[in-house]
Short mmCIF file of C-alpha atoms (C1' of nucleotides) in Angstrom, two decimals:
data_model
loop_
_atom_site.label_atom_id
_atom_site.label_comp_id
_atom_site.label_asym_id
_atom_site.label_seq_id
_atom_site.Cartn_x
_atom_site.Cartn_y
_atom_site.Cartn_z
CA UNK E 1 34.50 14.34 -89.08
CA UNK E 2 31.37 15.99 -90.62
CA UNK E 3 33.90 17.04 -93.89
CA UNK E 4 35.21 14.66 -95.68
CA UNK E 5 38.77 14.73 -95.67
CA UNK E 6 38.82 13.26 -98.94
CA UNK E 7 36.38 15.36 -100.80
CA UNK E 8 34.39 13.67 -104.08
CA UNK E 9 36.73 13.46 -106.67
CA UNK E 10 36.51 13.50 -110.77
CA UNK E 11 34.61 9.46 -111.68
CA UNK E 12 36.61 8.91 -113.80
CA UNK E 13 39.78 9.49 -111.58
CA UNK E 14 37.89 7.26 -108.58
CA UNK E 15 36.91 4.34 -111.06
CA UNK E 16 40.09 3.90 -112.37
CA UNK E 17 41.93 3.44 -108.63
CA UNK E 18 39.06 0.73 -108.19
CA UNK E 19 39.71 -0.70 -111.56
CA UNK E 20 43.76 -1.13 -110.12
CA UNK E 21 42.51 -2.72 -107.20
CA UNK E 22 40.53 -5.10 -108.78
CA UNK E 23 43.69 -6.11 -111.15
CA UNK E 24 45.92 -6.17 -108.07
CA UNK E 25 42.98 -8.58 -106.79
CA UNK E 26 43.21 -10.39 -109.88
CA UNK E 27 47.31 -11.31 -108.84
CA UNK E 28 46.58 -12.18 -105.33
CA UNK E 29 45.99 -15.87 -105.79
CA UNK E 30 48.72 -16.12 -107.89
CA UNK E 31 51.42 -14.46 -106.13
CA UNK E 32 50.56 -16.65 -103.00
CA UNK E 33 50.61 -19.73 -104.17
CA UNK E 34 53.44 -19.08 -106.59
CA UNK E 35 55.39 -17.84 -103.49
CA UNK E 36 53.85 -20.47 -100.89
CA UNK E 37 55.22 -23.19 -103.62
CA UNK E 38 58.63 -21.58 -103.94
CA UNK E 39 59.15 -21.74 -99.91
CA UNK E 40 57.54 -25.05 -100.41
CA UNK E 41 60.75 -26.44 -102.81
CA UNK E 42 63.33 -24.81 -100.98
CA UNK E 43 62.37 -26.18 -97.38
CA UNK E 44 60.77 -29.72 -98.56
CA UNK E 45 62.38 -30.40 -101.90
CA UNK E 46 59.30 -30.38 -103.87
CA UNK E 47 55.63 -28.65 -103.85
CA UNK E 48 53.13 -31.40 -103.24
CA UNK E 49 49.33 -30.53 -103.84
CA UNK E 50 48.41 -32.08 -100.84
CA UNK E 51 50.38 -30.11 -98.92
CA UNK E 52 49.30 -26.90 -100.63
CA UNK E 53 46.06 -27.48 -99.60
CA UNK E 54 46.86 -27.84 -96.11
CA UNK E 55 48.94 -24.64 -95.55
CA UNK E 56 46.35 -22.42 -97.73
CA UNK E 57 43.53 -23.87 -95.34
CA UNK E 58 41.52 -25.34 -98.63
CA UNK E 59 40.56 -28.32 -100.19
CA UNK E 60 42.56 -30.59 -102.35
CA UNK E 61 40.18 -30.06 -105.02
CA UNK E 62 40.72 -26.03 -104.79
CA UNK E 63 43.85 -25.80 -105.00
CA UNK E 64 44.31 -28.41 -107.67
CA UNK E 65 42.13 -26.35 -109.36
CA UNK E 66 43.84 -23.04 -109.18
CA UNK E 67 46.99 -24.83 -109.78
CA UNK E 68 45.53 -26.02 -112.94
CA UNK E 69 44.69 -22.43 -113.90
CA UNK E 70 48.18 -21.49 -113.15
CA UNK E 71 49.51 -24.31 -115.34
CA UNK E 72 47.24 -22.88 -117.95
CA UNK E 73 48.59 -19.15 -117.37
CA UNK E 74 52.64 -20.20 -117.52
CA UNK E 75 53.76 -19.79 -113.75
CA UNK E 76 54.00 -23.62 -113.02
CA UNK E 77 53.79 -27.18 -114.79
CA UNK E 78 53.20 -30.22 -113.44
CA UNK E 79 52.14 -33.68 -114.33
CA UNK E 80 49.15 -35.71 -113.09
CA UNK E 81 49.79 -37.31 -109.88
CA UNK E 82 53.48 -35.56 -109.38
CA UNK E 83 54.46 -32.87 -108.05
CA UNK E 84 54.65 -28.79 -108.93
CA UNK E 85 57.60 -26.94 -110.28
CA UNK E 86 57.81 -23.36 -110.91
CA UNK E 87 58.64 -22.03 -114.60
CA UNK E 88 60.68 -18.72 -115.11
CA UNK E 89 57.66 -16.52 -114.72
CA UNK E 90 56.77 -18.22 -111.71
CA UNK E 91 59.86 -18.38 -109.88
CA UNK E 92 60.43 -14.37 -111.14
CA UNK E 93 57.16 -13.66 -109.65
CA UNK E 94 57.55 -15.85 -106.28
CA UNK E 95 60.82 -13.85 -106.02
CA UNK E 96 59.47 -10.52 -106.56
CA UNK E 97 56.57 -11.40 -104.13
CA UNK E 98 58.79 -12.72 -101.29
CA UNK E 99 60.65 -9.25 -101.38
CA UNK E 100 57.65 -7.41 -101.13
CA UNK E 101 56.73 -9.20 -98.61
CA UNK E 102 59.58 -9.18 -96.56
CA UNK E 103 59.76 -5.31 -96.87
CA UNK E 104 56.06 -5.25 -96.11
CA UNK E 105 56.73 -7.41 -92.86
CA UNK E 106 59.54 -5.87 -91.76
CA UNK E 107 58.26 -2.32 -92.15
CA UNK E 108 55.83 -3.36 -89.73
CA UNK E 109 57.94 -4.49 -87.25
CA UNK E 110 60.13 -1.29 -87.31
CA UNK E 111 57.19 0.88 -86.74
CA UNK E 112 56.29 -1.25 -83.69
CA UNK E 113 53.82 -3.53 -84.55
CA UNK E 114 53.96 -6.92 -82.90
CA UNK E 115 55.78 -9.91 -84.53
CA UNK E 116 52.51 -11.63 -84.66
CA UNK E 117 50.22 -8.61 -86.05
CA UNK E 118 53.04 -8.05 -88.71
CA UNK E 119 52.80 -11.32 -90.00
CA UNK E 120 48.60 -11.57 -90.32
CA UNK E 121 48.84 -7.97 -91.73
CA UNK E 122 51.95 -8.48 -94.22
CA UNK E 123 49.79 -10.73 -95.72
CA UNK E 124 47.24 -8.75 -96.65
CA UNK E 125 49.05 -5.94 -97.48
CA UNK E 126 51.18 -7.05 -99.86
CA UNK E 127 49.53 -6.79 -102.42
CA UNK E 128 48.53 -3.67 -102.56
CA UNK E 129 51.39 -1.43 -101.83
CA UNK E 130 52.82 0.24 -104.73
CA UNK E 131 56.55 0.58 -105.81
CA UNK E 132 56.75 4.45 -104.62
CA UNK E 133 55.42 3.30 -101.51
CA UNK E 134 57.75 0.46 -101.14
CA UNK E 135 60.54 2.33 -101.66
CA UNK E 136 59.88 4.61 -98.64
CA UNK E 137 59.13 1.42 -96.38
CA UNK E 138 62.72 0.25 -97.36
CA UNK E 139 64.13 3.48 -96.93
CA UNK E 140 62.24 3.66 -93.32
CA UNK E 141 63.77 0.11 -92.35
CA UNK E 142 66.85 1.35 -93.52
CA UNK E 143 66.79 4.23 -90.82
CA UNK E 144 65.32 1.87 -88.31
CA UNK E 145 68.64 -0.58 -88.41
CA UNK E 146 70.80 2.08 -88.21
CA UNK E 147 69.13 3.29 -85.17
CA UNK E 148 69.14 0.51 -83.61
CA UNK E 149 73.36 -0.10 -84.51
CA UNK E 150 73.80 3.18 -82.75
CA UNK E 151 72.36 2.05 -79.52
CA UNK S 1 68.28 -13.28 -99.98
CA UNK S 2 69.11 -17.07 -99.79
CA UNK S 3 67.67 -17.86 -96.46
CA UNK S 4 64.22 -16.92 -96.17
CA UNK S 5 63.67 -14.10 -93.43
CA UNK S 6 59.92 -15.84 -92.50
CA UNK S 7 60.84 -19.62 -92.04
CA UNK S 8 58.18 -22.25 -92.99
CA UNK S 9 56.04 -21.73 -89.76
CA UNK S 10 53.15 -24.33 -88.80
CA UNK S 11 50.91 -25.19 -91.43
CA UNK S 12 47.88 -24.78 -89.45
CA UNK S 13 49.10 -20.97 -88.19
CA UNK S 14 49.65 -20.29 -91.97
CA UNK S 15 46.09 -21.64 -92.70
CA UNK S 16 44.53 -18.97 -90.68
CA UNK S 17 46.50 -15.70 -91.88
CA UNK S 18 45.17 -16.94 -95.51
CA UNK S 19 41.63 -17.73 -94.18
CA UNK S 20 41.80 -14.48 -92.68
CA UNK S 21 42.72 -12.44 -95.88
CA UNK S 22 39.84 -14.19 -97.54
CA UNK S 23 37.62 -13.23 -95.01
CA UNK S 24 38.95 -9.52 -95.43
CA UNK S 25 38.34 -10.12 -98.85
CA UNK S 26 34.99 -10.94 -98.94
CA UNK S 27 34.32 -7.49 -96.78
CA UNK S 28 35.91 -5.34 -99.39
CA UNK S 29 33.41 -5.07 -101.83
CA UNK S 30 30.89 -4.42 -99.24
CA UNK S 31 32.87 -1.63 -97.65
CA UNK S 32 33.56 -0.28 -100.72
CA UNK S 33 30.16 -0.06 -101.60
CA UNK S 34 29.11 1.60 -98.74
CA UNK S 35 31.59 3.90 -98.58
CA UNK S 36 30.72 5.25 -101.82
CA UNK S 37 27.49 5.18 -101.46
CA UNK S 38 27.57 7.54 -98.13
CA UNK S 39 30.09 9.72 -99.84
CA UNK S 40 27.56 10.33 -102.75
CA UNK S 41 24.64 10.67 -100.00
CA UNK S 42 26.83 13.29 -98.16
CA UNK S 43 27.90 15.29 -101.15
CA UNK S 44 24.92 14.63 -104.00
CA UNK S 45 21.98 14.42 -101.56
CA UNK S 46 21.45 10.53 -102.57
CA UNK S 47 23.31 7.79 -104.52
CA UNK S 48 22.09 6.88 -107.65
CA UNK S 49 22.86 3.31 -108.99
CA UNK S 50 24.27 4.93 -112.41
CA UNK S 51 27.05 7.29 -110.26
CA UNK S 52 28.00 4.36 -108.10
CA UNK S 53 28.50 2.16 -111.19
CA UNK S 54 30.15 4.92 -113.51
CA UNK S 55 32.42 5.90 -109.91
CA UNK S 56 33.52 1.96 -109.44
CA UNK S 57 34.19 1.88 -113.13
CA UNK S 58 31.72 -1.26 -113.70
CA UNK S 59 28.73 -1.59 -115.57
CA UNK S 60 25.24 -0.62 -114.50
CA UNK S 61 23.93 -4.25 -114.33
CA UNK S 62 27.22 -5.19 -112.03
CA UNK S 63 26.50 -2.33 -109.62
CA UNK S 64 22.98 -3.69 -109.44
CA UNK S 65 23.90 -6.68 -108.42
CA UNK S 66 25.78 -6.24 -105.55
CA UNK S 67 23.38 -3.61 -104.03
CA UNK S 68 21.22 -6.31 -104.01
CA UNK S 69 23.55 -8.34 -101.95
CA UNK S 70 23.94 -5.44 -100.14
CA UNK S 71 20.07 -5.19 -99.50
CA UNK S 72 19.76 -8.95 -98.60
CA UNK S 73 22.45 -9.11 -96.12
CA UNK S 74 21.21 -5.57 -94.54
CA UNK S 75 23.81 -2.70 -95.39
CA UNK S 76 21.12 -0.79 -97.39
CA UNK S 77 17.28 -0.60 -98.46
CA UNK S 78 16.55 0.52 -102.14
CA UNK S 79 12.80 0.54 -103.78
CA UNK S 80 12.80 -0.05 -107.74
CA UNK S 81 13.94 2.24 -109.74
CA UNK S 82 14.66 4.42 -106.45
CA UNK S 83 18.03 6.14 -105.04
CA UNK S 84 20.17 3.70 -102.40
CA UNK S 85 19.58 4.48 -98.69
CA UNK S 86 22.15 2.75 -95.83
CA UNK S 87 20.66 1.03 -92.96
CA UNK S 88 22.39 1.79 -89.52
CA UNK S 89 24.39 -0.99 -90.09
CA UNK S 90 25.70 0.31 -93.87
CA UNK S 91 26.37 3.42 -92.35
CA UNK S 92 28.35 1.89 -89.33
CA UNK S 93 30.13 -0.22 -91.60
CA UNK S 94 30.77 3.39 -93.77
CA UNK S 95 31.84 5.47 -90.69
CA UNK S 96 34.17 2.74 -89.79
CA UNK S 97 35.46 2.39 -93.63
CA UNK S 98 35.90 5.99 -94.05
CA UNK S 99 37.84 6.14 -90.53
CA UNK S 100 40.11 3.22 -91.46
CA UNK S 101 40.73 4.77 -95.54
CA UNK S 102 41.28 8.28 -93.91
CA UNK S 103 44.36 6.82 -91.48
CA UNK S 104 45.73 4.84 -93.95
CA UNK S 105 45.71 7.36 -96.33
CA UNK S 106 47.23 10.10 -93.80
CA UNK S 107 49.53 8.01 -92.68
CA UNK S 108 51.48 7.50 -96.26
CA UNK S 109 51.28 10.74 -96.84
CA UNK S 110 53.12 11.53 -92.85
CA UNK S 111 55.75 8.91 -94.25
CA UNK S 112 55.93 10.90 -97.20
CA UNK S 113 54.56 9.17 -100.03
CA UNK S 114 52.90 11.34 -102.44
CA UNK S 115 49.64 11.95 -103.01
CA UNK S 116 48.91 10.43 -105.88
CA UNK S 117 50.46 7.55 -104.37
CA UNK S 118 48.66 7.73 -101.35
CA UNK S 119 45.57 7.92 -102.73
CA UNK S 120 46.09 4.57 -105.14
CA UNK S 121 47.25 2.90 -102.04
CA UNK S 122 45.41 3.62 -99.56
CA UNK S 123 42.26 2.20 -101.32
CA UNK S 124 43.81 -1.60 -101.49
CA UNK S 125 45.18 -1.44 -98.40
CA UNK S 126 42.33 -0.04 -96.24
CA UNK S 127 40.43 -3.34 -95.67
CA UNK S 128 43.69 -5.18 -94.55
CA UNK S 129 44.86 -3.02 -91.69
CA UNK S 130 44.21 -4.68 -88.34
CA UNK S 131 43.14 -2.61 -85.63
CA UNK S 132 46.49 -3.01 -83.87
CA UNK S 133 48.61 -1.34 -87.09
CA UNK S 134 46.09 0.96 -87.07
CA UNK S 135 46.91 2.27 -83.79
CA UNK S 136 50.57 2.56 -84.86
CA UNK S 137 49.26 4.84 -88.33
CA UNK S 138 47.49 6.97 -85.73
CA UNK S 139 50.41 7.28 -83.40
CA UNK S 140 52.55 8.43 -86.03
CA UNK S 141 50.40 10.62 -87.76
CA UNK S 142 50.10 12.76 -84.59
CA UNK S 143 53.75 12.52 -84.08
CA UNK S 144 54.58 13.87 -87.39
CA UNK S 145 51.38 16.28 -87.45
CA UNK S 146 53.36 17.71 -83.56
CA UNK S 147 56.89 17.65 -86.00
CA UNK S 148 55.03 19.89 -88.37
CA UNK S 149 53.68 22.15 -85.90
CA UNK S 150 57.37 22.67 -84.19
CA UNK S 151 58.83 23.96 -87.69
"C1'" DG Q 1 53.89 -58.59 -104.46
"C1'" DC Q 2 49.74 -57.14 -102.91
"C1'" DA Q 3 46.49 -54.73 -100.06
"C1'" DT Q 4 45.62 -50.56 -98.08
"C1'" DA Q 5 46.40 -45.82 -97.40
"C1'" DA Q 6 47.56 -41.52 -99.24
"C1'" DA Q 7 47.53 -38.38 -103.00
"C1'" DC Q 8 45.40 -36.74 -106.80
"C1'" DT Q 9 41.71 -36.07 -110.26
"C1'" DT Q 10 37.05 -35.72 -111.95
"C1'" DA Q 11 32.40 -34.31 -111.73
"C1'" DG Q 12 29.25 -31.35 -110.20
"C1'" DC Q 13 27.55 -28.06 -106.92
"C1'" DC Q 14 27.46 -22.95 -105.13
"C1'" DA Q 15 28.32 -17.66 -104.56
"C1'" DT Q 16 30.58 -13.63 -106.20
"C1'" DG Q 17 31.28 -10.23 -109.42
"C1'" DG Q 18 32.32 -9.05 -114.00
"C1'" DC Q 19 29.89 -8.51 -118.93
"C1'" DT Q 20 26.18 -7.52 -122.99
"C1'" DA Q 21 21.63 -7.24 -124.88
"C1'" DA Q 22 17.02 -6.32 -124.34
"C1'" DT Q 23 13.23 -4.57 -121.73
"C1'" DT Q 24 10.80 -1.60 -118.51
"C1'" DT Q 25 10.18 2.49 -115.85
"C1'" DT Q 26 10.93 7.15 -114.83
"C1'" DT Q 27 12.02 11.77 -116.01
"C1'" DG Q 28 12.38 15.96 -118.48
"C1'" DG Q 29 11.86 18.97 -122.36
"C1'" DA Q 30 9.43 20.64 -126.54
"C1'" DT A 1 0.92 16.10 -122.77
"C1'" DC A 2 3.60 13.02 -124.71
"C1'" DC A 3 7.81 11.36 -126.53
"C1'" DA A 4 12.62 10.60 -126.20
"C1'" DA A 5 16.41 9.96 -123.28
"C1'" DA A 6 18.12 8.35 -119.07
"C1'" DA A 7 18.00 5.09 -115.41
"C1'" DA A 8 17.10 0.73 -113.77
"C1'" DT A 9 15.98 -4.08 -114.27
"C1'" DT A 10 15.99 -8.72 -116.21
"C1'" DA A 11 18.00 -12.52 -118.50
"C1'" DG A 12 21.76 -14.97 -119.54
"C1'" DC A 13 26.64 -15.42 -120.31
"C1'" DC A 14 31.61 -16.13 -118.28
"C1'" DA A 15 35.73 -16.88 -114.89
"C1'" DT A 16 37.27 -17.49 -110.26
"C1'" DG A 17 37.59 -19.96 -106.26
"C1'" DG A 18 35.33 -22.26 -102.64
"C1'" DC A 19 32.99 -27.09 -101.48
"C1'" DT A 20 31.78 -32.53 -101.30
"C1'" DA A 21 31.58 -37.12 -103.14
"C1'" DA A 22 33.41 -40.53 -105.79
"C1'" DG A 23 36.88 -42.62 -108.62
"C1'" DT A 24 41.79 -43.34 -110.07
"C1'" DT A 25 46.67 -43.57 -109.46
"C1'" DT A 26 50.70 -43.89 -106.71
"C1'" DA A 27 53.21 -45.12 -102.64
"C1'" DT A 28 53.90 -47.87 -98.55
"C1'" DG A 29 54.33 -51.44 -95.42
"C1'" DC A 30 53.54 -56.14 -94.25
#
DNA sequence: GCATAAACTTAGCCATGGCTAATTTTTGGA
DNA sequence: TCCAAAAATTAGCCATGGCTAAGTTTATGC
């Protein structure tokens, strides 16, 4: 590929894509441990710190900390020593990032990647995939199913 | 969506898809670096520290910086007040960048996603692809590129 | 009911990647 | 040639998100 397919653009066009991937960057944390604390309630009953930690492969201390932050920024509360509960904002964004997820996942899947793949990748890619592109990921699973029905 | 579609798997699986995302993470800046800095190489003759920084939408002292992260860990070489060269490793790590943002990118746009779109996209989502999804993009791509050709 | 274990917090460390302000070096034009 | 503008560097700030070690609180089991 000696020409670029994607020639040089306009800087100020190419800084401000980076500048939405760093804000989308900025969310990341958030989203997963506001979603990984939803799951969290609805399977154990409660989000406990410790446990937190253990499924996000970190410390105690890191996640308190980041939990602390998130206290600070309105998406949980909590009390010393008890355990976390989502507020409004939190449980609307744990919602909205479980969907995304889902369709994320499950686009995957329908295009053939492997169960395992799809989950490592969905992960990733989450957040990071626009609402245009979204919508053609649901509209692609959509076709997929029905494919599959006719068989 | 009252039952979750992804059940509460194994705590230590789940550790690893979010170890691996941060170890994605930690390559994106780095990639994007390089990237940029071959495109400007290709298309300016050499990359400047003031076009990378003014591209990437950051200050000159940020920019700085992280070149010199870049130049510790061995992605490029840069004398004071000099333009940015890549080592063979930077420009590995570039070819393989630019490969991986090209298929993502071409692969929206095969699923029809606009441009635009596409272009916003494919940026966040390059440096969480695995190779595996990747082979999928690059199936379908040709598939719709032969679909094209037919009409 | 009390001792020990588990959970949590606090304190303090580090790297990354943003920023501004001030300085230094290089470059280009009159 | 030399002076001003542009480019780059240095210094020092901040937030995030990792870590360990040590201390505190809560829960558990004998």
């Amino acid at each position: 590929m000696s020409s670029p397919d994607r020639p040089l653009e306009n800087a100020d066009q190419q800084a401000q894509v980076f500048e939405r991937v760093r804000k989308a960057h900025q969310m990341e944390a958030t989203e997963d441990y506001v979603e990984l604390i939803d799951d969290l309630i609805r399977t154990q009953g409660e989000a406990r710190l410790v446990e937190v930690a253990e499924r996000l492969g970190i410390s105690q201390p890191s996640a308190g900390k980041t939990i602390s932050r998130l206290q600070r920024d309105g998406y949980v509360t909590s009390e010393p020593y008890r355990s976390i509960f989502l507020t409004d904002k939190g449980k609307q964004l744990a919602d909205s990032s479980r969907e995304r997820h889902d369709i994320v996942f499950k686009f995957l899947l329908a295009i053939g990647v492997s169960e395992d793949t799809a989950k490592l990748d969905s992960e990733g890619l989450e957040h990071h995939v626009s609402d245009e592109t979204l919508g053609v990921f649901k509209r692609l699973i959509k076709q997929h199913s029905e494919r599959q029905a006719k068989k």
